[in-house]
PDB file of N, CA and C in Angstrom:
ATOM      1  N   ALA A 825     203.165 190.066  24.370  1.00  0.00           N
ATOM      2  CA  ALA A 825     203.732 189.008  23.561  1.00  0.00           C
ATOM      3  C   ALA A 825     202.813 187.781  23.557  1.00  0.00           C
ATOM      4  N   GLN A 826     202.289 187.447  24.723  1.00  0.00           N
ATOM      5  CA  GLN A 826     201.406 186.293  24.777  1.00  0.00           C
ATOM      6  C   GLN A 826     200.115 186.562  24.012  1.00  0.00           C
ATOM      7  N   GLN A 827     199.671 187.810  23.990  1.00  0.00           N
ATOM      8  CA  GLN A 827     198.465 188.167  23.245  1.00  0.00           C
ATOM      9  C   GLN A 827     198.666 187.965  21.756  1.00  0.00           C
ATOM     10  N   ALA A 828     199.919 188.055  21.305  1.00  0.00           N
ATOM     11  CA  ALA A 828     200.228 187.853  19.884  1.00  0.00           C
ATOM     12  C   ALA A 828     200.477 186.390  19.562  1.00  0.00           C
ATOM     13  N   GLY A 829     200.352 185.524  20.563  1.00  0.00           N
ATOM     14  CA  GLY A 829     200.511 184.099  20.322  1.00  0.00           C
ATOM     15  C   GLY A 829     201.860 183.529  20.720  1.00  0.00           C
ATOM     16  N   ALA A 830     202.717 184.342  21.310  1.00  0.00           N
ATOM     17  CA  ALA A 830     204.036 183.854  21.715  1.00  0.00           C
ATOM     18  C   ALA A 830     203.930 183.105  23.036  1.00  0.00           C
ATOM     19  N   HIS A 831     204.735 182.068  23.160  1.00  0.00           N
ATOM     20  CA  HIS A 831     204.834 181.332  24.429  1.00  0.00           C
ATOM     21  C   HIS A 831     206.117 181.794  25.123  1.00  0.00           C
ATOM     22  N   ILE A 832     205.982 182.400  26.290  1.00  0.00           N
ATOM     23  CA  ILE A 832     207.142 182.878  27.029  1.00  0.00           C
ATOM     24  C   ILE A 832     207.515 181.807  28.048  1.00  0.00           C
ATOM     25  N   ALA A 833     208.670 181.184  27.840  1.00  0.00           N
ATOM     26  CA  ALA A 833     209.107 180.092  28.708  1.00  0.00           C
ATOM     27  C   ALA A 833     209.690 180.611  30.012  1.00  0.00           C
ATOM     28  N   ASP A 834     210.347 181.762  29.984  1.00  0.00           N
ATOM     29  CA  ASP A 834     210.991 182.319  31.171  1.00  0.00           C
ATOM     30  C   ASP A 834     211.241 183.795  30.904  1.00  0.00           C
ATOM     31  N   SER A 835     211.477 184.542  31.942  1.00  0.00           N
ATOM     32  CA  SER A 835     211.801 185.952  31.756  1.00  0.00           C
ATOM     33  C   SER A 835     212.744 186.418  32.859  1.00  0.00           C
ATOM     34  N   ALA A 836     213.506 187.414  32.545  1.00  0.00           N
ATOM     35  CA  ALA A 836     214.407 188.065  33.497  1.00  0.00           C
ATOM     36  C   ALA A 836     214.252 189.562  33.270  1.00  0.00           C
ATOM     37  N   LEU A 837     213.883 190.265  34.294  1.00  0.00           N
ATOM     38  CA  LEU A 837     213.678 191.706  34.178  1.00  0.00           C
ATOM     39  C   LEU A 837     214.829 192.452  34.837  1.00  0.00           C
ATOM     40  N   TYR A 838     215.321 193.459  34.152  1.00  0.00           N
ATOM     41  CA  TYR A 838     216.411 194.280  34.658  1.00  0.00           C
ATOM     42  C   TYR A 838     215.957 195.733  34.637  1.00  0.00           C
ATOM     43  N   PRO A 839     216.481 196.549  35.541  1.00  0.00           N
ATOM     44  CA  PRO A 839     216.071 197.957  35.577  1.00  0.00           C
ATOM     45  C   PRO A 839     216.562 198.719  34.340  1.00  0.00           C
ATOM     46  N   ASP A 840     215.934 199.830  34.079  1.00  0.00           N
ATOM     47  CA  ASP A 840     216.330 200.690  32.967  1.00  0.00           C
ATOM     48  C   ASP A 840     217.793 201.110  33.155  1.00  0.00           C
ATOM     49  N   HIS A 841     218.513 201.214  32.079  1.00  0.00           N
ATOM     50  CA  HIS A 841     219.935 201.607  32.063  1.00  0.00           C
ATOM     51  C   HIS A 841     220.838 200.597  32.770  1.00  0.00           C
ATOM     52  N   HIS A 842     220.423 199.343  32.811  1.00  0.00           N
ATOM     53  CA  HIS A 842     221.198 198.303  33.480  1.00  0.00           C
ATOM     54  C   HIS A 842     222.508 198.046  32.749  1.00  0.00           C
ATOM     55  N   ASP A 843     223.575 197.879  33.503  1.00  0.00           N
ATOM     56  CA  ASP A 843     224.883 197.538  32.946  1.00  0.00           C
ATOM     57  C   ASP A 843     225.048 196.021  33.077  1.00  0.00           C
ATOM     58  N   TYR A 844     224.828 195.297  32.000  1.00  0.00           N
ATOM     59  CA  TYR A 844     224.823 193.833  32.023  1.00  0.00           C
ATOM     60  C   TYR A 844     226.204 193.270  32.326  1.00  0.00           C
ATOM     61  N   SER A 845     226.271 192.432  33.360  1.00  0.00           N
ATOM     62  CA  SER A 845     227.528 191.784  33.741  1.00  0.00           C
ATOM     63  C   SER A 845     227.650 190.456  32.999  1.00  0.00           C
ATOM     64  N   VAL A 846     228.822 189.864  33.088  1.00  0.00           N
ATOM     65  CA  VAL A 846     229.055 188.540  32.505  1.00  0.00           C
ATOM     66  C   VAL A 846     228.092 187.539  33.151  1.00  0.00           C
ATOM     67  N   ALA A 847     227.879 187.663  34.461  1.00  0.00           N
ATOM     68  CA  ALA A 847     226.967 186.766  35.166  1.00  0.00           C
ATOM     69  C   ALA A 847     225.529 186.944  34.674  1.00  0.00           C
ATOM     70  N   ASN A 848     225.115 188.193  34.393  1.00  0.00           N
ATOM     71  CA  ASN A 848     223.769 188.432  33.853  1.00  0.00           C
ATOM     72  C   ASN A 848     223.596 187.733  32.510  1.00  0.00           C
ATOM     73  N   VAL A 849     224.583 187.888  31.647  1.00  0.00           N
ATOM     74  CA  VAL A 849     224.511 187.288  30.307  1.00  0.00           C
ATOM     75  C   VAL A 849     224.493 185.761  30.409  1.00  0.00           C
ATOM     76  N   ALA A 850     225.281 185.210  31.313  1.00  0.00           N
ATOM     77  CA  ALA A 850     225.275 183.759  31.512  1.00  0.00           C
ATOM     78  C   ALA A 850     223.899 183.298  31.998  1.00  0.00           C
ATOM     79  N   ASP A 851     223.279 184.064  32.880  1.00  0.00           N
ATOM     80  CA  ASP A 851     221.948 183.715  33.383  1.00  0.00           C
ATOM     81  C   ASP A 851     220.904 183.806  32.271  1.00  0.00           C
ATOM     82  N   ILE A 852     220.979 184.834  31.466  1.00  0.00           N
ATOM     83  CA  ILE A 852     220.052 185.001  30.339  1.00  0.00           C
ATOM     84  C   ILE A 852     220.184 183.816  29.377  1.00  0.00           C
ATOM     85  N   THR A 853     221.412 183.466  29.051  1.00  0.00           N
ATOM     86  CA  THR A 853     221.674 182.355  28.130  1.00  0.00           C
ATOM     87  C   THR A 853     221.162 181.046  28.717  1.00  0.00           C
ATOM     88  N   ARG A 854     221.397 180.828  30.000  1.00  0.00           N
ATOM     89  CA  ARG A 854     220.925 179.595  30.666  1.00  0.00           C
ATOM     90  C   ARG A 854     219.404 179.543  30.643  1.00  0.00           C
ATOM     91  N   ARG A 855     218.754 180.644  30.941  1.00  0.00           N
ATOM     92  CA  ARG A 855     217.288 180.685  30.951  1.00  0.00           C
ATOM     93  C   ARG A 855     216.713 180.407  29.566  1.00  0.00           C
ATOM     94  N   ALA A 856     217.400 180.889  28.528  1.00  0.00           N
ATOM     95  CA  ALA A 856     216.909 180.690  27.163  1.00  0.00           C
ATOM     96  C   ALA A 856     216.969 179.233  26.748  1.00  0.00           C
ATOM     97  N   ALA A 857     217.882 178.485  27.319  1.00  0.00           N
ATOM     98  CA  ALA A 857     218.004 177.038  27.066  1.00  0.00           C
ATOM     99  C   ALA A 857     218.003 176.709  25.572  1.00  0.00           C
ATOM    100  N   GLY A 858     218.721 177.529  24.809  1.00  0.00           N
ATOM    101  CA  GLY A 858     218.822 177.278  23.374  1.00  0.00           C
ATOM    102  C   GLY A 858     217.723 177.924  22.551  1.00  0.00           C
ATOM    103  N   GLY A 859     216.679 178.423  23.215  1.00  0.00           N
ATOM    104  CA  GLY A 859     215.603 179.122  22.503  1.00  0.00           C
ATOM    105  C   GLY A 859     215.977 180.564  22.253  1.00  0.00           C
ATOM    106  N   PRO A 860     215.131 181.279  21.558  1.00  0.00           N
ATOM    107  CA  PRO A 860     215.450 182.676  21.260  1.00  0.00           C
ATOM    108  C   PRO A 860     215.440 183.548  22.510  1.00  0.00           C
ATOM    109  N   ILE A 861     216.298 184.534  22.497  1.00  0.00           N
ATOM    110  CA  ILE A 861     216.357 185.547  23.543  1.00  0.00           C
ATOM    111  C   ILE A 861     215.723 186.794  22.965  1.00  0.00           C
ATOM    112  N   VAL A 862     214.766 187.361  23.666  1.00  0.00           N
ATOM    113  CA  VAL A 862     214.083 188.565  23.203  1.00  0.00           C
ATOM    114  C   VAL A 862     214.535 189.733  24.061  1.00  0.00           C
ATOM    115  N   THR A 863     214.955 190.810  23.417  1.00  0.00           N
ATOM    116  CA  THR A 863     215.396 192.002  24.130  1.00  0.00           C
ATOM    117  C   THR A 863     214.957 193.241  23.369  1.00  0.00           C
ATOM    118  N   THR A 864     215.050 194.374  24.022  1.00  0.00           N
ATOM    119  CA  THR A 864     214.726 195.632  23.357  1.00  0.00           C
ATOM    120  C   THR A 864     215.913 196.078  22.506  1.00  0.00           C
ATOM    121  N   GLU A 865     215.632 196.921  21.558  1.00  0.00           N
ATOM    122  CA  GLU A 865     216.688 197.471  20.713  1.00  0.00           C
ATOM    123  C   GLU A 865     217.702 198.239  21.566  1.00  0.00           C
ATOM    124  N   LYS A 866     217.205 198.953  22.554  1.00  0.00           N
ATOM    125  CA  LYS A 866     218.061 199.726  23.448  1.00  0.00           C
ATOM    126  C   LYS A 866     219.027 198.828  24.218  1.00  0.00           C
ATOM    127  N   ASP A 867     218.545 197.698  24.729  1.00  0.00           N
ATOM    128  CA  ASP A 867     219.422 196.797  25.467  1.00  0.00           C
ATOM    129  C   ASP A 867     220.317 195.980  24.542  1.00  0.00           C
ATOM    130  N   TRP A 868     219.871 195.753  23.320  1.00  0.00           N
ATOM    131  CA  TRP A 868     220.709 195.018  22.366  1.00  0.00           C
ATOM    132  C   TRP A 868     222.030 195.740  22.138  1.00  0.00           C
ATOM    133  N   VAL A 869     222.010 197.065  22.175  1.00  0.00           N
ATOM    134  CA  VAL A 869     223.248 197.838  22.008  1.00  0.00           C
ATOM    135  C   VAL A 869     224.269 197.408  23.061  1.00  0.00           C
ATOM    136  N   LYS A 870     223.799 197.129  24.269  1.00  0.00           N
ATOM    137  CA  LYS A 870     224.694 196.714  25.356  1.00  0.00           C
ATOM    138  C   LYS A 870     225.047 195.228  25.284  1.00  0.00           C
ATOM    139  N   LEU A 871     224.153 194.430  24.735  1.00  0.00           N
ATOM    140  CA  LEU A 871     224.328 192.974  24.752  1.00  0.00           C
ATOM    141  C   LEU A 871     224.941 192.388  23.483  1.00  0.00           C
ATOM    142  N   GLN A 872     225.014 193.168  22.421  1.00  0.00           N
ATOM    143  CA  GLN A 872     225.393 192.628  21.126  1.00  0.00           C
ATOM    144  C   GLN A 872     226.792 192.011  21.086  1.00  0.00           C
ATOM    145  N   HIS A 873     227.666 192.423  21.968  1.00  0.00           N
ATOM    146  CA  HIS A 873     229.021 191.870  21.983  1.00  0.00           C
ATOM    147  C   HIS A 873     229.126 190.652  22.900  1.00  0.00           C
ATOM    148  N   GLN A 874     228.013 190.337  23.585  1.00  0.00           N
ATOM    149  CA  GLN A 874     228.041 189.238  24.543  1.00  0.00           C
ATOM    150  C   GLN A 874     227.109 188.081  24.172  1.00  0.00           C
ATOM    151  N   LEU A 875     226.219 188.301  23.201  1.00  0.00           N
ATOM    152  CA  LEU A 875     225.265 187.271  22.802  1.00  0.00           C
ATOM    153  C   LEU A 875     225.377 186.968  21.313  1.00  0.00           C
ATOM    154  N   ASP A 876     225.007 185.763  20.928  1.00  0.00           N
ATOM    155  CA  ASP A 876     225.002 185.352  19.536  1.00  0.00           C
ATOM    156  C   ASP A 876     223.770 185.958  18.844  1.00  0.00           C
ATOM    157  N   ALA A 877     223.979 186.854  17.918  1.00  0.00           N
ATOM    158  CA  ALA A 877     222.886 187.554  17.248  1.00  0.00           C
ATOM    159  C   ALA A 877     221.906 186.605  16.564  1.00  0.00           C
ATOM    160  N   ALA A 878     222.362 185.439  16.171  1.00  0.00           N
ATOM    161  CA  ALA A 878     221.486 184.484  15.486  1.00  0.00           C
ATOM    162  C   ALA A 878     220.391 183.959  16.405  1.00  0.00           C
ATOM    163  N   ASN A 879     220.573 184.102  17.709  1.00  0.00           N
ATOM    164  CA  ASN A 879     219.613 183.579  18.679  1.00  0.00           C
ATOM    165  C   ASN A 879     218.850 184.688  19.396  1.00  0.00           C
ATOM    166  N   VAL A 880     218.950 185.921  18.899  1.00  0.00           N
ATOM    167  CA  VAL A 880     218.326 187.060  19.576  1.00  0.00           C
ATOM    168  C   VAL A 880     217.266 187.691  18.689  1.00  0.00           C
ATOM    169  N   TRP A 881     216.103 187.928  19.271  1.00  0.00           N
ATOM    170  CA  TRP A 881     215.036 188.679  18.610  1.00  0.00           C
ATOM    171  C   TRP A 881     215.006 190.042  19.260  1.00  0.00           C
ATOM    172  N   ILE A 882     215.026 191.088  18.441  1.00  0.00           N
ATOM    173  CA  ILE A 882     215.117 192.456  18.948  1.00  0.00           C
ATOM    174  C   ILE A 882     213.789 193.173  18.715  1.00  0.00           C
ATOM    175  N   LEU A 883     213.205 193.653  19.809  1.00  0.00           N
ATOM    176  CA  LEU A 883     211.959 194.401  19.735  1.00  0.00           C
ATOM    177  C   LEU A 883     212.267 195.855  19.418  1.00  0.00           C
ATOM    178  N   THR A 884     211.524 196.415  18.479  1.00  0.00           N
ATOM    179  CA  THR A 884     211.689 197.828  18.144  1.00  0.00           C
ATOM    180  C   THR A 884     210.374 198.557  18.383  1.00  0.00           C
ATOM    181  N   GLN A 885     210.459 199.847  18.513  1.00  0.00           N
ATOM    182  CA  GLN A 885     209.277 200.674  18.704  1.00  0.00           C
ATOM    183  C   GLN A 885     209.327 201.843  17.738  1.00  0.00           C
ATOM    184  N   SER A 886     208.161 202.342  17.410  1.00  0.00           N
ATOM    185  CA  SER A 886     208.088 203.565  16.620  1.00  0.00           C
ATOM    186  C   SER A 886     206.873 204.355  17.082  1.00  0.00           C
ATOM    187  N   VAL A 887     206.915 205.631  16.824  1.00  0.00           N
ATOM    188  CA  VAL A 887     205.827 206.516  17.216  1.00  0.00           C
ATOM    189  C   VAL A 887     205.060 206.922  15.971  1.00  0.00           C
ATOM    190  N   VAL A 888     203.751 206.809  16.032  1.00  0.00           N
ATOM    191  CA  VAL A 888     202.888 207.249  14.949  1.00  0.00           C
ATOM    192  C   VAL A 888     201.985 208.338  15.514  1.00  0.00           C
ATOM    193  N   ILE A 889     202.074 209.514  14.941  1.00  0.00           N
ATOM    194  CA  ILE A 889     201.230 210.621  15.388  1.00  0.00           C
ATOM    195  C   ILE A 889     199.937 210.543  14.591  1.00  0.00           C
ATOM    196  N   GLU A 890     198.853 210.248  15.286  1.00  0.00           N
ATOM    197  CA  GLU A 890     197.565 210.075  14.616  1.00  0.00           C
ATOM    198  C   GLU A 890     196.777 211.372  14.503  1.00  0.00           C
ATOM    199  N   SER A 891     197.025 212.294  15.386  1.00  0.00           N
ATOM    200  CA  SER A 891     196.384 213.612  15.290  1.00  0.00           C
ATOM    201  C   SER A 891     197.231 214.615  16.057  1.00  0.00           C
ATOM    202  N   GLY A 892     197.130 215.866  15.667  1.00  0.00           N
ATOM    203  CA  GLY A 892     197.870 216.917  16.342  1.00  0.00           C
ATOM    204  C   GLY A 892     199.284 217.115  15.862  1.00  0.00           C
ATOM    205  N   ALA A 893     199.627 216.529  14.714  1.00  0.00           N
ATOM    206  CA  ALA A 893     200.991 216.660  14.199  1.00  0.00           C
ATOM    207  C   ALA A 893     201.351 218.120  13.948  1.00  0.00           C
ATOM    208  N   ASP A 894     200.403 218.911  13.498  1.00  0.00           N
ATOM    209  CA  ASP A 894     200.684 220.325  13.232  1.00  0.00           C
ATOM    210  C   ASP A 894     201.058 221.072  14.509  1.00  0.00           C
ATOM    211  N   ILE A 895     200.443 220.733  15.620  1.00  0.00           N
ATOM    212  CA  ILE A 895     200.755 221.370  16.904  1.00  0.00           C
ATOM    213  C   ILE A 895     202.161 220.977  17.358  1.00  0.00           C
ATOM    214  N   ILE A 896     202.489 219.705  17.215  1.00  0.00           N
ATOM    215  CA  ILE A 896     203.821 219.227  17.598  1.00  0.00           C
ATOM    216  C   ILE A 896     204.880 219.858  16.704  1.00  0.00           C
ATOM    217  N   ASP A 897     204.621 219.911  15.396  1.00  0.00           N
ATOM    218  CA  ASP A 897     205.569 220.528  14.469  1.00  0.00           C
ATOM    219  C   ASP A 897     205.818 221.984  14.814  1.00  0.00           C
ATOM    220  N   ALA A 898     204.759 222.709  15.135  1.00  0.00           N
ATOM    221  CA  ALA A 898     204.895 224.121  15.485  1.00  0.00           C
ATOM    222  C   ALA A 898     205.715 224.280  16.771  1.00  0.00           C
ATOM    223  N   ALA A 899     205.459 223.435  17.758  1.00  0.00           N
ATOM    224  CA  ALA A 899     206.206 223.505  19.012  1.00  0.00           C
ATOM    225  C   ALA A 899     207.686 223.198  18.779  1.00  0.00           C
ATOM    226  N   LEU A 900     207.968 222.175  17.981  1.00  0.00           N
ATOM    227  CA  LEU A 900     209.361 221.832  17.686  1.00  0.00           C
ATOM    228  C   LEU A 900     210.048 222.929  16.882  1.00  0.00           C
ATOM    229  N   ASP A 901     209.326 223.521  15.939  1.00  0.00           N
ATOM    230  CA  ASP A 901     209.888 224.640  15.180  1.00  0.00           C
ATOM    231  C   ASP A 901     210.247 225.789  16.118  1.00  0.00           C
ATOM    232  N   GLY A 902     209.382 226.049  17.095  1.00  0.00           N
ATOM    233  CA  GLY A 902     209.644 227.124  18.070  1.00  0.00           C
ATOM    234  C   GLY A 902     210.887 226.825  18.896  1.00  0.00           C
ATOM    235  N   VAL A 903     211.040 225.608  19.327  1.00  0.00           N
ATOM    236  CA  VAL A 903     212.220 225.221  20.111  1.00  0.00           C
ATOM    237  C   VAL A 903     213.478 225.334  19.255  1.00  0.00           C
ATOM    238  N   MET A 904     213.411 224.832  18.044  1.00  0.00           N
ATOM    239  CA  MET A 904     214.581 224.899  17.166  1.00  0.00           C
ATOM    240  C   MET A 904     214.962 226.342  16.842  1.00  0.00           C
ATOM    241  N   HIS A 905     213.966 227.176  16.628  1.00  0.00           N
ATOM    242  CA  HIS A 905     214.221 228.591  16.354  1.00  0.00           C
ATOM    243  C   HIS A 905     214.894 229.246  17.564  1.00  0.00           C
ATOM    244  N   ALA A 906     214.396 228.941  18.758  1.00  0.00           N
ATOM    245  CA  ALA A 906     214.981 229.501  19.978  1.00  0.00           C
ATOM    246  C   ALA A 906     216.431 229.040  20.155  1.00  0.00           C
ATOM    247  N   GLN A 907     216.741 227.794  19.813  1.00  0.00           N
ATOM    248  CA  GLN A 907     218.101 227.268  19.939  1.00  0.00           C
ATOM    249  C   GLN A 907     219.045 227.954  18.950  1.00  0.00           C
ATOM    250  N   ARG A 908     218.552 228.201  17.731  1.00  0.00           N
ATOM    251  CA  ARG A 908     219.391 228.857  16.722  1.00  0.00           C
ATOM    252  C   ARG A 908     219.646 230.316  17.054  1.00  0.00           C
ATOM    253  N   SER A 909     218.718 230.911  17.798  1.00  0.00           N
ATOM    254  CA  SER A 909     218.838 232.337  18.131  1.00  0.00           C
ATOM    255  C   SER A 909     219.848 232.591  19.246  1.00  0.00           C
ATOM    256  N   ARG A 910     220.298 231.572  19.907  1.00  0.00           N
ATOM    257  CA  ARG A 910     221.239 231.745  21.033  1.00  0.00           C
ATOM    258  C   ARG A 910     222.594 232.138  20.559  1.00  0.00           C
TER     259      ARG A 910
END
């Protein structure tokens, strides 16, 4: 984020699959001090009922296959075929 020019004023890191408590959300809001809160799309699903969406920036990810797509497609076709054959 800083490489893209963003200034990170504070951060709070939580483990993967964290179940956000009311106290966690209060701490996140306090740390943001009125500034934007940045979270992953995955965590937004858990936080969307506890935070004001107007103040949240949601990071998304996507996968781009640059080479070898035919190998991946063939492997997935094989798995899908095996599942249908059961």
